[in-house]
mmCIF file of C-alpha atoms in Angstrom:
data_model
loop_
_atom_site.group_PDB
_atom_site.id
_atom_site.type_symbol
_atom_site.label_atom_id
_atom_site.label_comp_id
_atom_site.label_asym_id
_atom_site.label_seq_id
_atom_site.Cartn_x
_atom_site.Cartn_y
_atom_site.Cartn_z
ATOM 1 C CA UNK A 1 -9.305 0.932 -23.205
ATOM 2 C CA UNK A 2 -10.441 -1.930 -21.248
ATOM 3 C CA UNK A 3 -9.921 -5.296 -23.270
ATOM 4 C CA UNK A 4 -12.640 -8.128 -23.329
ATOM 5 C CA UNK A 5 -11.442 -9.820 -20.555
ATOM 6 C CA UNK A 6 -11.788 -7.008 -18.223
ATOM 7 C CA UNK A 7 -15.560 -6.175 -19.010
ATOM 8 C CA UNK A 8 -16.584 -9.757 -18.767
ATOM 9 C CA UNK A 9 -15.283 -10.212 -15.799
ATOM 10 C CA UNK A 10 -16.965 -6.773 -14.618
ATOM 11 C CA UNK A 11 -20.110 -8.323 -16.350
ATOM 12 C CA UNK A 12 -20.022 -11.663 -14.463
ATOM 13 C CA UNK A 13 -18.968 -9.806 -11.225
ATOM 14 C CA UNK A 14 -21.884 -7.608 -11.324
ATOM 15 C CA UNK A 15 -24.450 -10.580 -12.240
ATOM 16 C CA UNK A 16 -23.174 -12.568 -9.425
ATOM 17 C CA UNK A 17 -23.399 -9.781 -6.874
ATOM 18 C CA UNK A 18 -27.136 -9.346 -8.325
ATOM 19 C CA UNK A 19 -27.747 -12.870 -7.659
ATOM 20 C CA UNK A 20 -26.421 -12.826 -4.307
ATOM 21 C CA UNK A 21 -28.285 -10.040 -3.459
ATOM 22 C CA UNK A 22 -31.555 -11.139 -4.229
ATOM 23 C CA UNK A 23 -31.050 -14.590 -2.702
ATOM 24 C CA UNK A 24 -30.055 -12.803 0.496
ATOM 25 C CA UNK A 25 -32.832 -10.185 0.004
ATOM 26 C CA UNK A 26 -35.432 -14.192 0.087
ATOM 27 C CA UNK A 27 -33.899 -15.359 2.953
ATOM 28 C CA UNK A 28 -34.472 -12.447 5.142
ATOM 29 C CA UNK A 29 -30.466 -11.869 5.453
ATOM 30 C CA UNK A 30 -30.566 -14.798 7.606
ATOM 31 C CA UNK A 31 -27.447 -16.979 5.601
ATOM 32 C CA UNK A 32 -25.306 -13.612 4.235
ATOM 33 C CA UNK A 33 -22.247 -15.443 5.407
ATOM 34 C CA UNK A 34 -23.222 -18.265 2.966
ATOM 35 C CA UNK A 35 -24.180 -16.517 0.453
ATOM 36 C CA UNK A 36 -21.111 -14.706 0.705
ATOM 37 C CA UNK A 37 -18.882 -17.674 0.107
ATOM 38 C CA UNK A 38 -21.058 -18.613 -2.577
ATOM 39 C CA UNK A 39 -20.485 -15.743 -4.088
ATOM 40 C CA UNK A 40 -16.973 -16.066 -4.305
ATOM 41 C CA UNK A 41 -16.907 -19.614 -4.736
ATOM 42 C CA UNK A 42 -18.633 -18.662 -7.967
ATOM 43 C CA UNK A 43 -16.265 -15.574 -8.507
ATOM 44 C CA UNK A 44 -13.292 -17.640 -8.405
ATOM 45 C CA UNK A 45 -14.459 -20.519 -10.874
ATOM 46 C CA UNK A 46 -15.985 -17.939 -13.350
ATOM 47 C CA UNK A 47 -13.043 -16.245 -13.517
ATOM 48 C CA UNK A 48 -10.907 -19.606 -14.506
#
């Protein structure tokens, strides 16, 4: 059974992929790589 831990970080994963996706889906895919490390940026300090 997955603990807490493990299905918030699935929860804030997914949210931030949702997030990414729709500000890439705005921009015309024009700044994915941006996006993309903004994405993780937010990944890794989320998951402090």
């Amino acid at each position: 059974m997955p603990g807490l831990d493990d299905i918030t970080e699935k929860a804030s994963d997914a949210g931030i992929d949702k997030a990414g996706d729709a500000v890439d889906q705005k921009t015309g895919g024009g700044h994915a790589e941006q996006i993309d490390k903004a994405e993780d940026a937010a990944d890794t300090k989320i998951g402090e």
